[in-house]
Coordinates of C-alpha atoms (C1' of nucleotides) in Angstrom, one line a residue:
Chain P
X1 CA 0.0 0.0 0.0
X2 CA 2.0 3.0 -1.3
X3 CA 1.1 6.0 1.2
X4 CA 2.8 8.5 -0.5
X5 CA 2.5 11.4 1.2
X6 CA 3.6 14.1 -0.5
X7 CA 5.5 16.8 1.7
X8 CA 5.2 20.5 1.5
X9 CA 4.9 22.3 -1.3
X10 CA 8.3 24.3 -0.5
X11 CA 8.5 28.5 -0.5
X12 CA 6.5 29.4 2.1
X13 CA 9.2 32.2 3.4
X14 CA 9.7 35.1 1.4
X15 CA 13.0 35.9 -0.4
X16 CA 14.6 38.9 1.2
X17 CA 13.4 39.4 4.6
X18 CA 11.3 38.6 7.8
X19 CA 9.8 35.1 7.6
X20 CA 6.2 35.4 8.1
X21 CA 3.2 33.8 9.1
X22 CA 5.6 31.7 11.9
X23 CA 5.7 31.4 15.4
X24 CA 9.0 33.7 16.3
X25 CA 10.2 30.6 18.6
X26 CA 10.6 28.6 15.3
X27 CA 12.1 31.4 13.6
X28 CA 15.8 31.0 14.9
X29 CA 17.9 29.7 12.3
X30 CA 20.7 27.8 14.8
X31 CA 19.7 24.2 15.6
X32 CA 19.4 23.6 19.2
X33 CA 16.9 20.7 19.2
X34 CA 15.6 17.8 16.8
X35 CA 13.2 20.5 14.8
X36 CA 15.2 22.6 13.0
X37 CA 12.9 25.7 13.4
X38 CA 13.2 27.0 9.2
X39 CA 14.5 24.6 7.3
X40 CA 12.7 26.0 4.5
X41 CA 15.3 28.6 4.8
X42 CA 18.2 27.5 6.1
X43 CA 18.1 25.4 3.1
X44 CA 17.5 27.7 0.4
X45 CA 20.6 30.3 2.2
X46 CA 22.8 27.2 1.8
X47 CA 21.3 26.6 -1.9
X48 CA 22.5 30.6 -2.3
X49 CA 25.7 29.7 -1.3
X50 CA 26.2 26.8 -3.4
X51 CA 25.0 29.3 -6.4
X52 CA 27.7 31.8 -5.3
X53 CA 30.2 29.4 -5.7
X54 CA 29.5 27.8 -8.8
X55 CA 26.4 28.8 -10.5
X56 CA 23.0 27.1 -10.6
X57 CA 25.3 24.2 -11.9
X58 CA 26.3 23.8 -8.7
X59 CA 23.3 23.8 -6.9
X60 CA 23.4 20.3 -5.2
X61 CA 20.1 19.2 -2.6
X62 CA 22.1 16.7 -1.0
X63 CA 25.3 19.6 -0.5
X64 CA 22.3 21.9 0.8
X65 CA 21.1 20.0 3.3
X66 CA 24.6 18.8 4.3
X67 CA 25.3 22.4 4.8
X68 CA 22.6 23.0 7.0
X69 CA 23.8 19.9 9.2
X70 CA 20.6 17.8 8.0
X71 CA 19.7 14.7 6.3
X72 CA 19.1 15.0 2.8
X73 CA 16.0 13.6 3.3
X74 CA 14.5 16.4 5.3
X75 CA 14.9 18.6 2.6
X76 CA 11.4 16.8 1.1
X77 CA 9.4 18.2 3.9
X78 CA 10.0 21.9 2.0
X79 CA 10.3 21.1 -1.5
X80 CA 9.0 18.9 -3.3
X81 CA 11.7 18.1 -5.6
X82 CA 15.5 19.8 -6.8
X83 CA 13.2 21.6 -9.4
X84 CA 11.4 23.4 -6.6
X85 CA 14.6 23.7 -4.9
X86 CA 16.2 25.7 -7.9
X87 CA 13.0 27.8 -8.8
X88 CA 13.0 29.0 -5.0
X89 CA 16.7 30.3 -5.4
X90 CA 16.0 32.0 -8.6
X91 CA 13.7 33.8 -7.0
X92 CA 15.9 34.4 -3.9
X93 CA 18.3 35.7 -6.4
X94 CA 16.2 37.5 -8.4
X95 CA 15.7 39.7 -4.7
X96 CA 19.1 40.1 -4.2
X97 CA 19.3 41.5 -7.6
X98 CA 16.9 44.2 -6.6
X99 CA 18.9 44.6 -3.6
X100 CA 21.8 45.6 -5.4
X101 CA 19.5 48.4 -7.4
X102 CA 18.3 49.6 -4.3
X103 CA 21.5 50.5 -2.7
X104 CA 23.1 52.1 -5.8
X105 CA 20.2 53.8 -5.8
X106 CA 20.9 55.1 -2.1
X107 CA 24.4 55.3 -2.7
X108 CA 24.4 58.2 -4.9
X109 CA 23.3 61.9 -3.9
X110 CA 19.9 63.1 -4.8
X111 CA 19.7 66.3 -7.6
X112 CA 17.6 69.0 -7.0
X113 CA 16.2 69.1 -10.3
X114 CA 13.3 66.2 -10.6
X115 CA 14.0 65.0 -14.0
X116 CA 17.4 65.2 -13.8
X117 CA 16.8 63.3 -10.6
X118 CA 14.8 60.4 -11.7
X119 CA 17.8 60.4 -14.8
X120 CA 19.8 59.8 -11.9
X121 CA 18.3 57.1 -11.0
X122 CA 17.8 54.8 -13.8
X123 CA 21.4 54.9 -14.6
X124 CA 22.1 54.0 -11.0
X125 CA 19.6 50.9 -11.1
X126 CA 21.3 49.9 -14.3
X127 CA 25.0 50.6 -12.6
X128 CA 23.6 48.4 -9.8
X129 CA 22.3 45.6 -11.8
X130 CA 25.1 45.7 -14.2
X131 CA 27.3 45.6 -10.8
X132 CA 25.3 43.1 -9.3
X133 CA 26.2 40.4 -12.1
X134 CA 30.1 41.3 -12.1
X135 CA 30.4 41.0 -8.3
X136 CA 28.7 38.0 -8.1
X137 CA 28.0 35.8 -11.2
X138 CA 27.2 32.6 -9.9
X139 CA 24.0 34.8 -8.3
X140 CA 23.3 36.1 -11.6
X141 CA 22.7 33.6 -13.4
X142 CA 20.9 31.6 -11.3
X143 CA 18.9 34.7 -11.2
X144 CA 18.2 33.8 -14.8
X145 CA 18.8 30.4 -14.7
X146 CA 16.3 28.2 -16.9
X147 CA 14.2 26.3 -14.8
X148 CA 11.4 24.1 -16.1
X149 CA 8.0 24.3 -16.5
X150 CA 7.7 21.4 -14.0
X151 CA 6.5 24.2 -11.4
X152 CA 4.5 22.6 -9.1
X153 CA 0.8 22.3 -10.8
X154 CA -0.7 26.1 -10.4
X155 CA -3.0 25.6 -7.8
X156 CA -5.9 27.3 -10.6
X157 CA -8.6 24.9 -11.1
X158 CA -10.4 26.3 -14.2
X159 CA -7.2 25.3 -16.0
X160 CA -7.8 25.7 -20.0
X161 CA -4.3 24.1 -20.8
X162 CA -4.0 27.3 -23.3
X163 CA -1.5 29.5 -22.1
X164 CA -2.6 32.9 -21.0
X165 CA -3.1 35.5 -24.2
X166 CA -3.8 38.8 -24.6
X167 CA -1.0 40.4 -22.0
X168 CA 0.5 44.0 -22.4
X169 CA 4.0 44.5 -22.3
X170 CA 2.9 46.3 -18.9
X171 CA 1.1 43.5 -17.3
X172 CA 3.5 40.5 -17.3
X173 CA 3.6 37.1 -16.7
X174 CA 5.2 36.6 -13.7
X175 CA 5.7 40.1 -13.0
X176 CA 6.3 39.7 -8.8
X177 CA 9.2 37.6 -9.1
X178 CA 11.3 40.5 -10.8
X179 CA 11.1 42.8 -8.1
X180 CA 13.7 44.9 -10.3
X181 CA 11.4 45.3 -13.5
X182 CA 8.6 46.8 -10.9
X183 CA 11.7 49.3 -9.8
X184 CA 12.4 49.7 -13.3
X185 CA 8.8 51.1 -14.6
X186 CA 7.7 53.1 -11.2
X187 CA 11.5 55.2 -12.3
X188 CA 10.3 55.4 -15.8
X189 CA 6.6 56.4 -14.8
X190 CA 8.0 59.5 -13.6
X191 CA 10.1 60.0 -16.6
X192 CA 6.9 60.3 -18.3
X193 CA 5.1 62.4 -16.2
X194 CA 8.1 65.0 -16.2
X195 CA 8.4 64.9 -19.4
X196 CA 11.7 63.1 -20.1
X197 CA 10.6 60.4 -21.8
X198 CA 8.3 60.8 -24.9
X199 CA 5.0 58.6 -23.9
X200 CA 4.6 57.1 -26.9
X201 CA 8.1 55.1 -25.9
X202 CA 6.9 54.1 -22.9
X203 CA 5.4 51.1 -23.3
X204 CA 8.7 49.6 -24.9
X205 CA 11.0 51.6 -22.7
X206 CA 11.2 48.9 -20.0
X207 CA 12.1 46.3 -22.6
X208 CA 14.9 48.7 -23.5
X209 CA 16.2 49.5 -20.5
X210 CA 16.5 46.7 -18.8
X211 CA 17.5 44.4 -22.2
X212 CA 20.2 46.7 -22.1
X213 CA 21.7 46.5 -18.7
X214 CA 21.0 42.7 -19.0
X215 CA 23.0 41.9 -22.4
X216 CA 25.9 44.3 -21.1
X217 CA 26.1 41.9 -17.8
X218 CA 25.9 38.9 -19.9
X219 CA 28.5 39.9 -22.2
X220 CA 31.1 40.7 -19.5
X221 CA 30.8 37.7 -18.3
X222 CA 30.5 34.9 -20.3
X223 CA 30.6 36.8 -24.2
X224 CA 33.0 38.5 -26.2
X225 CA 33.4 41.9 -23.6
X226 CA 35.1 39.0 -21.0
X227 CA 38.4 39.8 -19.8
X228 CA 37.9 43.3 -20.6
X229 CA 40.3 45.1 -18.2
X230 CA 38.4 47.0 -15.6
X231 CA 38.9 50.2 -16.0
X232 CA 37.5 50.2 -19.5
X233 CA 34.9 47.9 -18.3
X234 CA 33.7 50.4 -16.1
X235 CA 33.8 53.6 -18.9
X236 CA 32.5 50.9 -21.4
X237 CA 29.3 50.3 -18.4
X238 CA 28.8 54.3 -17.7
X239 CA 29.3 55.2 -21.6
X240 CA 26.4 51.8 -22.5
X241 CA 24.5 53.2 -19.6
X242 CA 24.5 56.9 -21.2
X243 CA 23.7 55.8 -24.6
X244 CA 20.1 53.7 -23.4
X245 CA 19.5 57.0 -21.6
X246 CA 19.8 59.2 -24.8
X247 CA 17.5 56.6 -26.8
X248 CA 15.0 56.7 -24.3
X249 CA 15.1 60.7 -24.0
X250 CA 15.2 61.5 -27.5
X251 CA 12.1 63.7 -28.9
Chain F
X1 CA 36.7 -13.5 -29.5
X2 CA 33.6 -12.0 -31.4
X3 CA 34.2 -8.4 -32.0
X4 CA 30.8 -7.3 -32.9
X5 CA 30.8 -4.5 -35.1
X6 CA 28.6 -1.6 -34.6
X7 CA 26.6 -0.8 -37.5
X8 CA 26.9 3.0 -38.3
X9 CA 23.8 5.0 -38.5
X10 CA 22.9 8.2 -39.3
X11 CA 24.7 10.3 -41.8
X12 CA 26.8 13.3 -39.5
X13 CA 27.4 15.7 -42.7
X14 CA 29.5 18.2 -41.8
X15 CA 28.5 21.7 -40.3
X16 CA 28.5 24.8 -42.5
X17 CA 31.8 24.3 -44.4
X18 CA 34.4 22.2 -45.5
X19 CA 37.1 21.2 -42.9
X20 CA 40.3 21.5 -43.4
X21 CA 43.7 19.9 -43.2
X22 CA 42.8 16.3 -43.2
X23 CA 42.8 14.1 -46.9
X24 CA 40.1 13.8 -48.8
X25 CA 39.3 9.6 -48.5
X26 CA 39.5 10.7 -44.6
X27 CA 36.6 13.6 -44.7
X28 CA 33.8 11.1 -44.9
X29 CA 31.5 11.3 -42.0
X30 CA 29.9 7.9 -42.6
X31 CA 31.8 5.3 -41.0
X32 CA 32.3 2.1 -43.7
X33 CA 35.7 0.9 -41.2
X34 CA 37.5 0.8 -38.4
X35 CA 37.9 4.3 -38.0
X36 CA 35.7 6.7 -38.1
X37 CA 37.0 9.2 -40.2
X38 CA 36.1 12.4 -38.9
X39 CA 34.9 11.8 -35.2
X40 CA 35.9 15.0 -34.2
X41 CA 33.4 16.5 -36.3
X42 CA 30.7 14.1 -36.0
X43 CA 31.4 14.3 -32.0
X44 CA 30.5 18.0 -32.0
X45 CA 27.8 17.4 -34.0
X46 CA 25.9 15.2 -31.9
X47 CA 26.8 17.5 -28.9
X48 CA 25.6 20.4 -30.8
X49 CA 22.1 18.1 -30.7
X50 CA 22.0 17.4 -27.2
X51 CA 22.2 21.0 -27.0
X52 CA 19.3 21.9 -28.7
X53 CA 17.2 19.6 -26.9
X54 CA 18.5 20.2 -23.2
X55 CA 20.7 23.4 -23.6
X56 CA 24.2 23.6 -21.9
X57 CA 23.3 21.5 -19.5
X58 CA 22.3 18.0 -21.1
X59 CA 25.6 17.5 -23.0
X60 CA 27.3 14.7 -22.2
X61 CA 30.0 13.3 -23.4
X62 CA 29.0 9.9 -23.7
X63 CA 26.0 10.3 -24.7
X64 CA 27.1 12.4 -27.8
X65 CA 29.8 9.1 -28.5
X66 CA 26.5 6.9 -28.3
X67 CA 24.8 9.2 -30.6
X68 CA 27.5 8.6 -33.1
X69 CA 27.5 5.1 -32.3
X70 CA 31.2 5.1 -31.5
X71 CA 32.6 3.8 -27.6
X72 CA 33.0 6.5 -25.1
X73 CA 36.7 6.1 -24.9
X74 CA 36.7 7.4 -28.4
X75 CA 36.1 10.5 -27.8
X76 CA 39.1 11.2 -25.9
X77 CA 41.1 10.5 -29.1
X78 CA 39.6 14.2 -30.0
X79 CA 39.1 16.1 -26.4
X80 CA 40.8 16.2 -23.3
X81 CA 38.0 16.0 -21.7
X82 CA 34.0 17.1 -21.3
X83 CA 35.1 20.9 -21.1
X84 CA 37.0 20.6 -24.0
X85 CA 34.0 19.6 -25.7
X86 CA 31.7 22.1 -24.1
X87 CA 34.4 24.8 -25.6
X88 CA 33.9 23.2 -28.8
X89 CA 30.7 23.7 -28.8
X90 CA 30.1 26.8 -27.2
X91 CA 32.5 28.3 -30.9
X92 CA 30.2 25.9 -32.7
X93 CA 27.0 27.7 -31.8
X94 CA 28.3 30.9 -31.4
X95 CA 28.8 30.0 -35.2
X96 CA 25.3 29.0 -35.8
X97 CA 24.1 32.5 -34.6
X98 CA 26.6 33.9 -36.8
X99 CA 24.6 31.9 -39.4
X100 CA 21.2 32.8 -38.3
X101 CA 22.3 36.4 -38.8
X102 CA 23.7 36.3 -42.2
X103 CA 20.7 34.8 -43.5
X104 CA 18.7 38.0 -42.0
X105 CA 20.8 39.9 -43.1
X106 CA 20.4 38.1 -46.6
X107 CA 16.6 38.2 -46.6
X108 CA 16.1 42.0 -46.6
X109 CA 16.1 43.5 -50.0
X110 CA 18.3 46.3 -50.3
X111 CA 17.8 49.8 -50.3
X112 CA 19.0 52.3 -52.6
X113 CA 20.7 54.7 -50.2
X114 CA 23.4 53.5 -48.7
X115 CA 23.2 54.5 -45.2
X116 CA 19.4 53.5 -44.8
X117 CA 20.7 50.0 -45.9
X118 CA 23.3 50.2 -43.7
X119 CA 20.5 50.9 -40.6
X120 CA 18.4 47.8 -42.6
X121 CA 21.2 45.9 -42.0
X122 CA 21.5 46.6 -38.2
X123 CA 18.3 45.9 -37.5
X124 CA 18.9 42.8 -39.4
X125 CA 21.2 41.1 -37.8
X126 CA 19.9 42.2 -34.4
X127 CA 16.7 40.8 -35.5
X128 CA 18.6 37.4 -36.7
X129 CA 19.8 37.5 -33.1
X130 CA 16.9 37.4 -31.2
X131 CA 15.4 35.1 -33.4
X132 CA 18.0 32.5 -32.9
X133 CA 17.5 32.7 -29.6
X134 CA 13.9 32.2 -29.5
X135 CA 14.5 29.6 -31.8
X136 CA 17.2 27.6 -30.7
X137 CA 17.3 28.6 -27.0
X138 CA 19.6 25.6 -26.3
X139 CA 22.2 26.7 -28.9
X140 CA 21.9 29.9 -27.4
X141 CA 22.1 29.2 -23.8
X142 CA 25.1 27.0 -24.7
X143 CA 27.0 29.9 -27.1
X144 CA 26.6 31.7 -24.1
X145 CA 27.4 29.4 -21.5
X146 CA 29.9 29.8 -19.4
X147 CA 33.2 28.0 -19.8
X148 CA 35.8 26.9 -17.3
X149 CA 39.4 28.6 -17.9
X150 CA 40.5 25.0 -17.8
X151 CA 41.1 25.4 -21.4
X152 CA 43.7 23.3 -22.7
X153 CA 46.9 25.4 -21.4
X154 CA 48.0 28.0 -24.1
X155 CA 50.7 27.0 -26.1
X156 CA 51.8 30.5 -26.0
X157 CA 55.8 29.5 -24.6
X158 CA 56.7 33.5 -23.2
X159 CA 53.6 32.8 -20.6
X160 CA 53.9 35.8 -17.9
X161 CA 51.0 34.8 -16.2
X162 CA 49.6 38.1 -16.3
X163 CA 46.5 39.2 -18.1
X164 CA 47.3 41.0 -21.2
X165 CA 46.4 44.7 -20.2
X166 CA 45.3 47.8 -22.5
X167 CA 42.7 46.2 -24.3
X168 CA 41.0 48.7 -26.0
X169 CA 37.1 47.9 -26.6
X170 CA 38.0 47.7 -30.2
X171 CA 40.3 45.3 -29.6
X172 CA 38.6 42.4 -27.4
X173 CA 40.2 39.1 -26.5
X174 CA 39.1 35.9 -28.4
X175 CA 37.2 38.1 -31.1
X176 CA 37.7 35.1 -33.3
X177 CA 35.5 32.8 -31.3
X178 CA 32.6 35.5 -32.1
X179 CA 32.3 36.3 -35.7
X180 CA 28.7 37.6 -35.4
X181 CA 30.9 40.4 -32.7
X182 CA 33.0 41.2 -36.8
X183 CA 29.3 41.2 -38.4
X184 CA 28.1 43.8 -36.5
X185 CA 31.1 46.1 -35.9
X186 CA 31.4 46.1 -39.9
X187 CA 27.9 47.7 -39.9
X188 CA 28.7 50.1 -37.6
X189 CA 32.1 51.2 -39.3
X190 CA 30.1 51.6 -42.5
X191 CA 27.4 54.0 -40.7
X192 CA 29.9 55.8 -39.5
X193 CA 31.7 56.3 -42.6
X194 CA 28.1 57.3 -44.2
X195 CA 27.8 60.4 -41.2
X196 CA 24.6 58.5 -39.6
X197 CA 26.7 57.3 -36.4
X198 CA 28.8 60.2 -34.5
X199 CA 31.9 59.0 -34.6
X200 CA 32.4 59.6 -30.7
X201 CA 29.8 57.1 -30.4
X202 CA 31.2 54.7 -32.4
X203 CA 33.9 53.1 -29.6
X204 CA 30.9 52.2 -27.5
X205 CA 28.5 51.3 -30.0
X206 CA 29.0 47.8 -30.4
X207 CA 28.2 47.0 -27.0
X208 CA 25.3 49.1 -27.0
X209 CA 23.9 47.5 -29.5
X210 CA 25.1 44.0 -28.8
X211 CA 23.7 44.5 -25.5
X212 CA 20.2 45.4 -26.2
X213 CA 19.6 42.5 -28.5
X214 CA 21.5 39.9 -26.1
X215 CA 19.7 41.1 -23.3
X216 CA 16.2 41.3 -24.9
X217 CA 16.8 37.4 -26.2
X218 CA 17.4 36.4 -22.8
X219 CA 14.6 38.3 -21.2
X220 CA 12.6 36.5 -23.4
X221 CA 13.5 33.0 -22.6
X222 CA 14.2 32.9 -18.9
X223 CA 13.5 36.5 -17.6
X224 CA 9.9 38.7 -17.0
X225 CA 9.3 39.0 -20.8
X226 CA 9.1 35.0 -21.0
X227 CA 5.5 33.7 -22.1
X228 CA 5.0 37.1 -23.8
X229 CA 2.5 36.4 -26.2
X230 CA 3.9 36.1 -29.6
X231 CA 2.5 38.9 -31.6
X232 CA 3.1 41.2 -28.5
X233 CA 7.2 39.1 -28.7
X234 CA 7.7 40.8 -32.0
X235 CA 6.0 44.3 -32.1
X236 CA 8.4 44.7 -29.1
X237 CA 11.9 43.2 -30.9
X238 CA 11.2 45.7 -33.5
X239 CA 10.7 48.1 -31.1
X240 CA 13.2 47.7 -29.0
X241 CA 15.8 47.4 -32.3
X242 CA 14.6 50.8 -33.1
X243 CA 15.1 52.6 -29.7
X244 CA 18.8 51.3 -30.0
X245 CA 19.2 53.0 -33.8
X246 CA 17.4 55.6 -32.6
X247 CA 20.4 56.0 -29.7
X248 CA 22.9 55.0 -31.8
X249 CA 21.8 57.6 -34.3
X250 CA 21.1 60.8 -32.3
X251 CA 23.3 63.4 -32.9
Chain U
dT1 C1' -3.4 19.9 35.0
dG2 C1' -2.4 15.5 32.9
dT3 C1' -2.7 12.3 29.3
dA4 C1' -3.7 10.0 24.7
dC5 C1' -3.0 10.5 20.2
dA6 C1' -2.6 12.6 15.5
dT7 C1' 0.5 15.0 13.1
dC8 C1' 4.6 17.3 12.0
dA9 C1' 9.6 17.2 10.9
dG10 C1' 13.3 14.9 11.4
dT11 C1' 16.5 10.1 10.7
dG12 C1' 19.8 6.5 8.3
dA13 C1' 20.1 3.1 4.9
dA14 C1' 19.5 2.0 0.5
dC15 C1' 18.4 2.1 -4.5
dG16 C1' 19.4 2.8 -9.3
dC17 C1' 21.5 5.6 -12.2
dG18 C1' 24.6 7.6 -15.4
dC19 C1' 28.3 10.2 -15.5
dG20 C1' 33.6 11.2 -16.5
dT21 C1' 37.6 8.9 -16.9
dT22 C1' 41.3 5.3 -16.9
dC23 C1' 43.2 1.0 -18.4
dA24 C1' 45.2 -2.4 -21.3
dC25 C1' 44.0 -3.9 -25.5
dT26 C1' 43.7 -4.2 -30.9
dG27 C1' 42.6 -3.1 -35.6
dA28 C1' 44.0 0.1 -39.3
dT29 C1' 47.2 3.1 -41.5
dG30 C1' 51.3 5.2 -43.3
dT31 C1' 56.2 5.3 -43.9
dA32 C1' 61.2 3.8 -44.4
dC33 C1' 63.9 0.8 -46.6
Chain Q
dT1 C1' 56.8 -3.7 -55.1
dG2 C1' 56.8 -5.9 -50.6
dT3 C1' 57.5 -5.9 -45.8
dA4 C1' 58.6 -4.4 -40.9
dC5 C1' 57.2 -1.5 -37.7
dA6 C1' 55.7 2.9 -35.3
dT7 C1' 51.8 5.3 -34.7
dC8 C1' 47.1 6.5 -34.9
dA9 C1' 42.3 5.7 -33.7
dG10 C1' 39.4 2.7 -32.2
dT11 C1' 37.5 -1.2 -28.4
dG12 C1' 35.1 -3.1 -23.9
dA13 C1' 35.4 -3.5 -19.1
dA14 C1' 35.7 -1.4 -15.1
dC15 C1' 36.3 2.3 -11.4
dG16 C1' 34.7 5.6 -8.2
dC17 C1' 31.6 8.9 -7.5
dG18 C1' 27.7 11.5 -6.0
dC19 C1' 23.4 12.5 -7.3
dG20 C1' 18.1 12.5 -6.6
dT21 C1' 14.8 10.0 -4.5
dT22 C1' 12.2 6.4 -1.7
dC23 C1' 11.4 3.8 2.3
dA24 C1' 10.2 2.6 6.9
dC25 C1' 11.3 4.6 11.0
dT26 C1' 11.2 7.8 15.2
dG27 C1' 11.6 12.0 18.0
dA28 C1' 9.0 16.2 19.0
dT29 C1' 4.9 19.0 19.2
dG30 C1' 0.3 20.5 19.7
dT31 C1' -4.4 19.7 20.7
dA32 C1' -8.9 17.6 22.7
dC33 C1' -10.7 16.0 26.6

DNA sequence: TGTACATCAGTGAACGCGCGTTCACTGATGTAC
DNA sequence: TGTACATCAGTGAACGCGCGTTCACTGATGTAC
């Protein structure tokens, strides 16, 4: 009689910050008794650390949980599978991403002038992301890893197997696990509104922007712009940087 | 002893071009004795399948031998070892999109004026670009992928270990295993020439433009653009093409 | 407050698998004389 | 032209490895009464 029981579908924790929804006395990350207290966690910080290293290559369950100083096995109470393992670091990736555009976003000193301003800070969330992939590439691309469509069934019952239609180039698929594109459009909302940005380019302008930083990463990395020695690397990122600004800002 | 002898299968023609430096009688892929004849070849070959199906990831080395119906072992007649397969096939796709963008670039009729063909022709091969990589997003993810320095150790006898320094962007190390990187900087030297490109734009261009198209391909296999719907996929290439012309071209 | 009991969250052993790689070998080929 | 022999390019068997995953289990926890 084959009682499978199937464990917990995994990612109940958000990526990023305070667990929630849990008791705080089962919040602490040290083990000091039998329960761990958040696995679900623990295991997906260890599955960052194994990306750091070596890229969502190296992302190995059985490494994870011997990080965490816990039977492999006990992983399958959080995630269902490797699959879910990897699809919960991408996403834990895709927040330190954001991260990254956040700070250099902080980092630099605000100009008085609005537009200029909000100019300001698209180039910074492009330095950051652009930053973000040199300093730690293994993050990257797991970030932007390939994982399969072997999600965990969407929980929707009315499922016509057709995939969704009919979505604007605003409304993505998927949109909430790129906190970085929702940075990306609020910056280039104002843009708009003060006048920067010609409106009819807006609905492509995030496409742009981000393509851009993206490819530029990718290329220093893995493409023909690797090895570049740094200091052009960096004039190469602020002049790439300048030149998506002037496409977006022409009239 | 009865040495049962594999039947070849399949008929491994070569890959875009005649290869050279081996006699004729030894070219032939299809094995009719002992040897092979051009395992090397065929090898690559049945990798560059695997990668089509499975991307980067589901190449493996014995596989691709069993593919070609040769042992294992064999294959070490013609690698070192996996990576040095994985190189070989990370130049043999970045080939293939080399390919993809000639024939783009081959498809458009020309224009009379020189420098609007010259523009055609950018957008055509970014557009061969991305639509490689929607294509074939396992050749692309693997002319991409990342690749271990364990290169087989240059034979380069005056090795000081140092990296070769003053690289100008113009100038970028292993240019040769990107020939679409010649295809496009051509096209920008001509627009140049023709007054439509600044020439204090043109250092930078080529990763501007390389950028955007890189970056929008992968955004549309494995970031926030994935599962845009098809007809919404293209209006967006071409516009996204267009905002990096229209950048390239501002005065 | 104590206790029975269902449930949750761990355990170790084991499985099957396929990989990359090495080994000693042998069949085929090309070259010197 | 024939032959000895070095070299090239294959072979099958085997190794060690570590993976993902399953299994039957047990310790800890929370809840009803």
């Amino acid at each position: 009689v084959p009682t499978s029981r199937k464990p917990r579908t995994g990612g109940a924790t958000e990526p990023g910050g305070a667990v929630a929804g849990r008791p705080a006395a089962v919040r602490r990350a040290q083990r000091d008794s039998y329960h761990h207290g958040d696995l679900t966690n623990a295991l997906t910080e260890a599955g960052v650390q194994l990306a750091r290293t070596g890229g969502p290559g190296a992302v190995v369950l059985r490494e994870a949980a011997r990080k965490v100083g816990v039977s492999a096995t006990a992983a399958y109470r959080h995630f269902a599978n490797h699959g879910d393992l990897m699809y919960a670091l991408k996403q834990r990736c895709q927040a330190i991403l954001a991260d990254w555009m956040r700070r250099e976003l902080a980092a630099g000193a605000p100009v008085d002038d609005p537009a200029e301003d909000a100019l300001r800070q698209l180039s910074a969330i492009g330095l950051g992301y652009v930053r973000f992939a040199l300093a730690e590439p293994g993050l990257f691309r797991t970030a932007f890893c390939h994982t399969e469509p072997s999600r965990l069934a969407a929980s929707a019952e009315g499922s016509t197997s057709a995939e969704p239609a009919g979505n604007e180039p605003d409304e993505l698929p998927d949109l909430d696990s790129f906190p970085s594109y929702r940075l990306l459009t609020q910056i280039l909302d104002r843009l708009v509104e003060l006048g920067r940005i010609p409106a009819h380019r807006r609905p492509y302008a995030p496409m742009h922007a981000w393509s851009s930083a993206h490819g530029l990463a990718l290329l220093l990395l893995d493409g023909p712009l690797a090895a570049l020695p740094e200091t052009e690397r960096d004039r190469a990122i602020q002049a790439t940087l300048q030149l998506v600004i002037d496409g977006l800002t022409a009239p």
